[in-house]
PDB file of C-alpha atoms in Angstrom:
ATOM      1  CA  UNK I   1      12.675  53.961-229.788  1.00  0.00           C
ATOM      2  CA  UNK I   2      10.676  57.127-230.203  1.00  0.00           C
ATOM      3  CA  UNK I   3      12.522  58.893-227.427  1.00  0.00           C
ATOM      4  CA  UNK I   4      15.962  58.218-229.026  1.00  0.00           C
ATOM      5  CA  UNK I   5      14.647  59.417-232.480  1.00  0.00           C
ATOM      6  CA  UNK I   6      13.199  62.659-230.684  1.00  0.00           C
ATOM      7  CA  UNK I   7      16.478  63.187-228.956  1.00  0.00           C
ATOM      8  CA  UNK I   8      18.524  62.663-232.209  1.00  0.00           C
ATOM      9  CA  UNK I   9      16.298  65.257-234.019  1.00  0.00           C
ATOM     10  CA  UNK I  10      16.777  67.788-231.233  1.00  0.00           C
ATOM     11  CA  UNK I  11      20.495  67.424-231.571  1.00  0.00           C
ATOM     12  CA  UNK I  12      20.450  67.403-235.405  1.00  0.00           C
ATOM     13  CA  UNK I  13      18.288  70.622-235.743  1.00  0.00           C
ATOM     14  CA  UNK I  14      19.854  72.395-232.673  1.00  0.00           C
ATOM     15  CA  UNK I  15      20.015  76.136-233.106  1.00  0.00           C
ATOM     16  CA  UNK I  16      23.868  75.950-233.246  1.00  0.00           C
ATOM     17  CA  UNK I  17      23.832  73.600-236.186  1.00  0.00           C
ATOM     18  CA  UNK I  18      21.068  75.201-238.438  1.00  0.00           C
ATOM     19  CA  UNK I  19      23.050  78.173-239.747  1.00  0.00           C
ATOM     20  CA  UNK I  20      25.594  75.608-241.164  1.00  0.00           C
ATOM     21  CA  UNK I  21      22.766  73.619-243.061  1.00  0.00           C
ATOM     22  CA  UNK I  22      21.570  77.001-244.430  1.00  0.00           C
ATOM     23  CA  UNK I  23      25.017  77.832-245.713  1.00  0.00           C
ATOM     24  CA  UNK I  24      25.618  74.409-247.257  1.00  0.00           C
ATOM     25  CA  UNK I  25      22.159  74.748-248.998  1.00  0.00           C
ATOM     26  CA  UNK I  26      22.954  78.307-250.290  1.00  0.00           C
ATOM     27  CA  UNK I  27      26.543  77.652-251.418  1.00  0.00           C
ATOM     28  CA  UNK I  28      26.262  74.226-252.752  1.00  0.00           C
ATOM     29  CA  UNK I  29      22.720  73.906-254.465  1.00  0.00           C
ATOM     30  CA  UNK I  30      21.534  75.827-257.733  1.00  0.00           C
ATOM     31  CA  UNK I  31      21.491  79.301-256.228  1.00  0.00           C
ATOM     32  CA  UNK I  32      23.320  82.512-257.325  1.00  0.00           C
ATOM     33  CA  UNK I  33      25.610  81.970-254.500  1.00  0.00           C
ATOM     34  CA  UNK I  34      26.840  78.559-255.870  1.00  0.00           C
ATOM     35  CA  UNK I  35      29.000  80.539-258.377  1.00  0.00           C
ATOM     36  CA  UNK I  36      31.580  81.721-255.624  1.00  0.00           C
ATOM     37  CA  UNK I  37      34.910  80.443-255.994  1.00  0.00           C
ATOM     38  CA  UNK I  38      35.771  77.367-253.684  1.00  0.00           C
ATOM     39  CA  UNK I  39      38.081  79.470-251.465  1.00  0.00           C
ATOM     40  CA  UNK I  40      35.267  81.888-250.964  1.00  0.00           C
ATOM     41  CA  UNK I  41      32.727  79.124-250.094  1.00  0.00           C
ATOM     42  CA  UNK I  42      35.243  77.459-247.681  1.00  0.00           C
ATOM     43  CA  UNK I  43      35.744  80.719-245.919  1.00  0.00           C
ATOM     44  CA  UNK I  44      32.028  81.501-245.615  1.00  0.00           C
ATOM     45  CA  UNK I  45      31.161  78.032-244.334  1.00  0.00           C
ATOM     46  CA  UNK I  46      34.011  78.077-241.898  1.00  0.00           C
ATOM     47  CA  UNK I  47      33.100  81.556-240.604  1.00  0.00           C
ATOM     48  CA  UNK I  48      29.452  80.573-239.926  1.00  0.00           C
ATOM     49  CA  UNK I  49      30.630  77.329-238.461  1.00  0.00           C
ATOM     50  CA  UNK I  50      32.922  79.211-236.171  1.00  0.00           C
ATOM     51  CA  UNK I  51      30.460  81.776-234.856  1.00  0.00           C
ATOM     52  CA  UNK I  52      27.356  79.565-234.751  1.00  0.00           C
ATOM     53  CA  UNK I  53      28.866  76.242-233.402  1.00  0.00           C
ATOM     54  CA  UNK I  54      32.638  76.188-232.498  1.00  0.00           C
ATOM     55  CA  UNK I  55      32.783  79.393-230.408  1.00  0.00           C
ATOM     56  CA  UNK I  56      29.511  79.008-228.556  1.00  0.00           C
ATOM     57  CA  UNK I  57      30.096  75.356-227.771  1.00  0.00           C
ATOM     58  CA  UNK I  58      33.557  76.202-226.339  1.00  0.00           C
ATOM     59  CA  UNK I  59      32.570  79.255-224.550  1.00  0.00           C
ATOM     60  CA  UNK I  60      29.821  77.315-222.679  1.00  0.00           C
ATOM     61  CA  UNK I  61      32.017  74.405-222.028  1.00  0.00           C
ATOM     62  CA  UNK I  62      34.745  76.544-220.559  1.00  0.00           C
ATOM     63  CA  UNK I  63      32.050  78.272-218.439  1.00  0.00           C
ATOM     64  CA  UNK I  64      30.828  74.864-217.101  1.00  0.00           C
ATOM     65  CA  UNK I  65      34.211  73.811-216.305  1.00  0.00           C
ATOM     66  CA  UNK I  66      35.204  76.812-214.665  1.00  0.00           C
ATOM     67  CA  UNK I  67      31.999  76.846-212.485  1.00  0.00           C
ATOM     68  CA  UNK I  68      32.692  73.063-211.463  1.00  0.00           C
ATOM     69  CA  UNK I  69      36.235  73.981-210.317  1.00  0.00           C
ATOM     70  CA  UNK I  70      34.687  76.476-207.983  1.00  0.00           C
ATOM     71  CA  UNK I  71      32.059  73.935-206.778  1.00  0.00           C
ATOM     72  CA  UNK I  72      29.258  76.210-208.206  1.00  0.00           C
ATOM     73  CA  UNK I  73      26.634  74.813-210.562  1.00  0.00           C
ATOM     74  CA  UNK I  74      24.798  76.788-213.099  1.00  0.00           C
ATOM     75  CA  UNK I  75      20.777  76.515-212.659  1.00  0.00           C
ATOM     76  CA  UNK I  76      19.080  75.876-216.041  1.00  0.00           C
ATOM     77  CA  UNK I  77      17.873  79.412-216.193  1.00  0.00           C
ATOM     78  CA  UNK I  78      21.291  80.935-215.727  1.00  0.00           C
ATOM     79  CA  UNK I  79      22.742  78.618-218.439  1.00  0.00           C
ATOM     80  CA  UNK I  80      19.869  79.551-220.866  1.00  0.00           C
ATOM     81  CA  UNK I  81      20.451  83.190-220.222  1.00  0.00           C
ATOM     82  CA  UNK I  82      24.423  82.881-220.870  1.00  0.00           C
ATOM     83  CA  UNK I  83      23.793  80.576-223.807  1.00  0.00           C
ATOM     84  CA  UNK I  84      21.362  83.309-225.520  1.00  0.00           C
ATOM     85  CA  UNK I  85      23.849  86.157-224.817  1.00  0.00           C
ATOM     86  CA  UNK I  86      26.863  84.142-226.167  1.00  0.00           C
ATOM     87  CA  UNK I  87      24.890  83.272-229.238  1.00  0.00           C
ATOM     88  CA  UNK I  88      23.804  86.850-229.969  1.00  0.00           C
ATOM     89  CA  UNK I  89      27.468  88.039-229.466  1.00  0.00           C
ATOM     90  CA  UNK I  90      28.664  85.443-231.833  1.00  0.00           C
ATOM     91  CA  UNK I  91      26.108  86.260-234.330  1.00  0.00           C
ATOM     92  CA  UNK I  92      26.912  89.994-234.072  1.00  0.00           C
ATOM     93  CA  UNK I  93      30.604  89.112-234.773  1.00  0.00           C
ATOM     94  CA  UNK I  94      29.593  87.113-237.766  1.00  0.00           C
ATOM     95  CA  UNK I  95      27.585  89.801-239.191  1.00  0.00           C
ATOM     96  CA  UNK I  96      30.496  92.172-238.874  1.00  0.00           C
ATOM     97  CA  UNK I  97      32.526  89.496-240.763  1.00  0.00           C
ATOM     98  CA  UNK I  98      30.163  89.497-243.679  1.00  0.00           C
ATOM     99  CA  UNK I  99      30.302  93.352-244.060  1.00  0.00           C
ATOM    100  CA  UNK I 100      33.377  93.163-245.715  1.00  0.00           C
ATOM    101  CA  UNK I 101      31.663  92.663-249.091  1.00  0.00           C
ATOM    102  CA  UNK I 102      28.479  94.035-250.555  1.00  0.00           C
ATOM    103  CA  UNK I 103      27.869  90.631-252.338  1.00  0.00           C
ATOM    104  CA  UNK I 104      27.731  89.044-248.811  1.00  0.00           C
ATOM    105  CA  UNK I 105      24.830  91.108-247.631  1.00  0.00           C
ATOM    106  CA  UNK I 106      22.380  88.080-247.504  1.00  0.00           C
ATOM    107  CA  UNK I 107      24.647  86.351-245.263  1.00  0.00           C
ATOM    108  CA  UNK I 108      24.910  89.431-243.011  1.00  0.00           C
ATOM    109  CA  UNK I 109      21.121  89.518-243.041  1.00  0.00           C
ATOM    110  CA  UNK I 110      20.898  85.988-242.007  1.00  0.00           C
ATOM    111  CA  UNK I 111      23.435  86.497-238.913  1.00  0.00           C
ATOM    112  CA  UNK I 112      21.359  89.719-237.967  1.00  0.00           C
ATOM    113  CA  UNK I 113      18.472  87.477-237.788  1.00  0.00           C
ATOM    114  CA  UNK I 114      20.011  85.153-235.668  1.00  0.00           C
ATOM    115  CA  UNK I 115      20.831  88.119-233.312  1.00  0.00           C
ATOM    116  CA  UNK I 116      17.039  89.061-233.250  1.00  0.00           C
ATOM    117  CA  UNK I 117      15.986  85.606-232.461  1.00  0.00           C
ATOM    118  CA  UNK I 118      18.449  85.223-229.776  1.00  0.00           C
ATOM    119  CA  UNK I 119      17.708  88.681-228.167  1.00  0.00           C
ATOM    120  CA  UNK I 120      13.830  87.951-228.341  1.00  0.00           C
ATOM    121  CA  UNK I 121      14.168  84.646-226.512  1.00  0.00           C
ATOM    122  CA  UNK I 122      16.348  86.391-223.951  1.00  0.00           C
ATOM    123  CA  UNK I 123      13.694  89.250-223.649  1.00  0.00           C
ATOM    124  CA  UNK I 124      10.865  86.819-223.343  1.00  0.00           C
ATOM    125  CA  UNK I 125      12.563  84.603-220.394  1.00  0.00           C
ATOM    126  CA  UNK I 126      10.725  86.618-217.658  1.00  0.00           C
ATOM    127  CA  UNK I 127       7.372  85.889-219.220  1.00  0.00           C
ATOM    128  CA  UNK I 128       7.511  82.572-221.122  1.00  0.00           C
ATOM    129  CA  UNK I 129      10.058  80.095-222.051  1.00  0.00           C
ATOM    130  CA  UNK I 130       9.944  80.176-225.962  1.00  0.00           C
ATOM    131  CA  UNK I 131      11.278  77.148-227.774  1.00  0.00           C
ATOM    132  CA  UNK I 132      14.706  78.300-229.255  1.00  0.00           C
ATOM    133  CA  UNK I 133      14.583  75.097-231.610  1.00  0.00           C
ATOM    134  CA  UNK I 134      11.330  76.315-233.226  1.00  0.00           C
ATOM    135  CA  UNK I 135      12.549  79.932-233.302  1.00  0.00           C
ATOM    136  CA  UNK I 136      15.368  78.945-235.283  1.00  0.00           C
ATOM    137  CA  UNK I 137      13.284  76.893-237.643  1.00  0.00           C
ATOM    138  CA  UNK I 138      10.795  79.590-238.098  1.00  0.00           C
ATOM    139  CA  UNK I 139      13.669  81.929-239.174  1.00  0.00           C
ATOM    140  CA  UNK I 140      14.924  79.442-241.735  1.00  0.00           C
ATOM    141  CA  UNK I 141      11.448  78.850-243.241  1.00  0.00           C
ATOM    142  CA  UNK I 142      10.943  82.592-243.604  1.00  0.00           C
ATOM    143  CA  UNK I 143      14.414  82.699-245.287  1.00  0.00           C
ATOM    144  CA  UNK I 144      13.741  80.319-247.896  1.00  0.00           C
ATOM    145  CA  UNK I 145      10.101  81.575-248.418  1.00  0.00           C
ATOM    146  CA  UNK I 146      11.732  85.225-249.198  1.00  0.00           C
ATOM    147  CA  UNK I 147      14.291  83.828-251.418  1.00  0.00           C
ATOM    148  CA  UNK I 148      11.579  81.858-253.419  1.00  0.00           C
ATOM    149  CA  UNK I 149       9.647  85.198-253.477  1.00  0.00           C
ATOM    150  CA  UNK I 150      12.723  86.999-254.935  1.00  0.00           C
ATOM    151  CA  UNK I 151      13.211  84.430-257.542  1.00  0.00           C
ATOM    152  CA  UNK I 152      15.274  81.685-256.119  1.00  0.00           C
ATOM    153  CA  UNK I 153      12.891  78.985-257.497  1.00  0.00           C
ATOM    154  CA  UNK I 154      15.541  76.401-257.097  1.00  0.00           C
ATOM    155  CA  UNK I 155      14.767  76.363-253.413  1.00  0.00           C
ATOM    156  CA  UNK I 156      11.105  75.652-253.493  1.00  0.00           C
ATOM    157  CA  UNK I 157      11.614  72.009-252.623  1.00  0.00           C
ATOM    158  CA  UNK I 158      14.073  73.173-249.734  1.00  0.00           C
ATOM    159  CA  UNK I 159      11.268  75.469-248.428  1.00  0.00           C
ATOM    160  CA  UNK I 160       8.846  72.525-248.248  1.00  0.00           C
ATOM    161  CA  UNK I 161      11.496  70.240-246.755  1.00  0.00           C
ATOM    162  CA  UNK I 162      12.210  72.762-244.158  1.00  0.00           C
ATOM    163  CA  UNK I 163       8.562  73.228-243.253  1.00  0.00           C
ATOM    164  CA  UNK I 164       8.353  69.377-242.931  1.00  0.00           C
ATOM    165  CA  UNK I 165      11.466  69.357-240.599  1.00  0.00           C
ATOM    166  CA  UNK I 166       9.835  72.261-238.372  1.00  0.00           C
ATOM    167  CA  UNK I 167       6.811  70.053-237.922  1.00  0.00           C
ATOM    168  CA  UNK I 168       8.707  66.802-237.177  1.00  0.00           C
ATOM    169  CA  UNK I 169      11.055  68.682-234.710  1.00  0.00           C
ATOM    170  CA  UNK I 170       7.995  70.346-233.079  1.00  0.00           C
ATOM    171  CA  UNK I 171       6.460  66.891-232.588  1.00  0.00           C
ATOM    172  CA  UNK I 172       9.726  65.496-230.987  1.00  0.00           C
ATOM    173  CA  UNK I 173       9.949  68.461-228.731  1.00  0.00           C
ATOM    174  CA  UNK I 174       6.332  67.798-227.603  1.00  0.00           C
ATOM    175  CA  UNK I 175       6.956  64.162-227.192  1.00  0.00           C
ATOM    176  CA  UNK I 176       9.936  64.460-225.035  1.00  0.00           C
ATOM    177  CA  UNK I 177       7.979  67.170-222.972  1.00  0.00           C
ATOM    178  CA  UNK I 178      10.609  69.766-223.547  1.00  0.00           C
ATOM    179  CA  UNK I 179       8.153  72.314-224.731  1.00  0.00           C
ATOM    180  CA  UNK I 180       4.466  73.027-224.909  1.00  0.00           C
ATOM    181  CA  UNK I 181       2.515  73.587-227.945  1.00  0.00           C
ATOM    182  CA  UNK I 182       2.117  77.244-227.177  1.00  0.00           C
ATOM    183  CA  UNK I 183       6.034  77.649-226.657  1.00  0.00           C
ATOM    184  CA  UNK I 184       6.549  75.988-230.103  1.00  0.00           C
ATOM    185  CA  UNK I 185       4.036  78.200-231.741  1.00  0.00           C
ATOM    186  CA  UNK I 186       5.183  81.319-230.458  1.00  0.00           C
ATOM    187  CA  UNK I 187       8.783  80.271-231.071  1.00  0.00           C
ATOM    188  CA  UNK I 188       7.981  79.509-234.830  1.00  0.00           C
ATOM    189  CA  UNK I 189       6.076  82.545-235.563  1.00  0.00           C
ATOM    190  CA  UNK I 190       8.605  85.081-233.746  1.00  0.00           C
ATOM    191  CA  UNK I 191      11.480  83.466-235.567  1.00  0.00           C
ATOM    192  CA  UNK I 192       9.546  83.689-238.828  1.00  0.00           C
ATOM    193  CA  UNK I 193       8.604  87.415-238.306  1.00  0.00           C
ATOM    194  CA  UNK I 194      12.050  88.478-236.922  1.00  0.00           C
ATOM    195  CA  UNK I 195      13.782  86.822-240.128  1.00  0.00           C
ATOM    196  CA  UNK I 196      11.488  88.716-242.491  1.00  0.00           C
ATOM    197  CA  UNK I 197      12.343  91.876-240.634  1.00  0.00           C
ATOM    198  CA  UNK I 198      16.053  91.182-240.776  1.00  0.00           C
ATOM    199  CA  UNK I 199      15.931  90.332-244.540  1.00  0.00           C
ATOM    200  CA  UNK I 200      13.871  93.401-245.413  1.00  0.00           C
ATOM    201  CA  UNK I 201      15.330  96.218-243.233  1.00  0.00           C
ATOM    202  CA  UNK I 202      18.860  95.106-242.242  1.00  0.00           C
TER     203      UNK I 202
END
């Protein structure tokens, strides 16, 4: 039972899914971004879903299919490297899309935080296997913490819920043996710091 719950949590809070949740919260809760017209909200939500979920999943699925046709199998390490490169590329494309209007700067910064997290996890592969799940959660916690500091007080409970979700997800990853506590800790802290850097300087 606990194993099924842990697997479900890993899927629900997969790094591909988290940007979509963030956009839903920013666009449909009591924030300044909730005043965008519906067509703008749909455009932003679709753009993020396209670059964070649809394109990466389709690209990786196509790659796996092509390798199978050639009777070649990707090792776990090779798949991780390719997934991180695809993710970073898609986040860059998302950031470029968000540069169309100055009012979308917060979403561009979120996309750049995604780029930094993906590249950091990629660069750390030769030395340690950092949890990409907790890196993403650390970035989200930092985002909502910074927005609260900047005056989006309506997101205070969202921040607390995000911290709780990060803790539950870390426990699930530990229970399944997918990550060690050190990998989870480094992932969360690095994601947090990279997100802060993106929000402040990008």
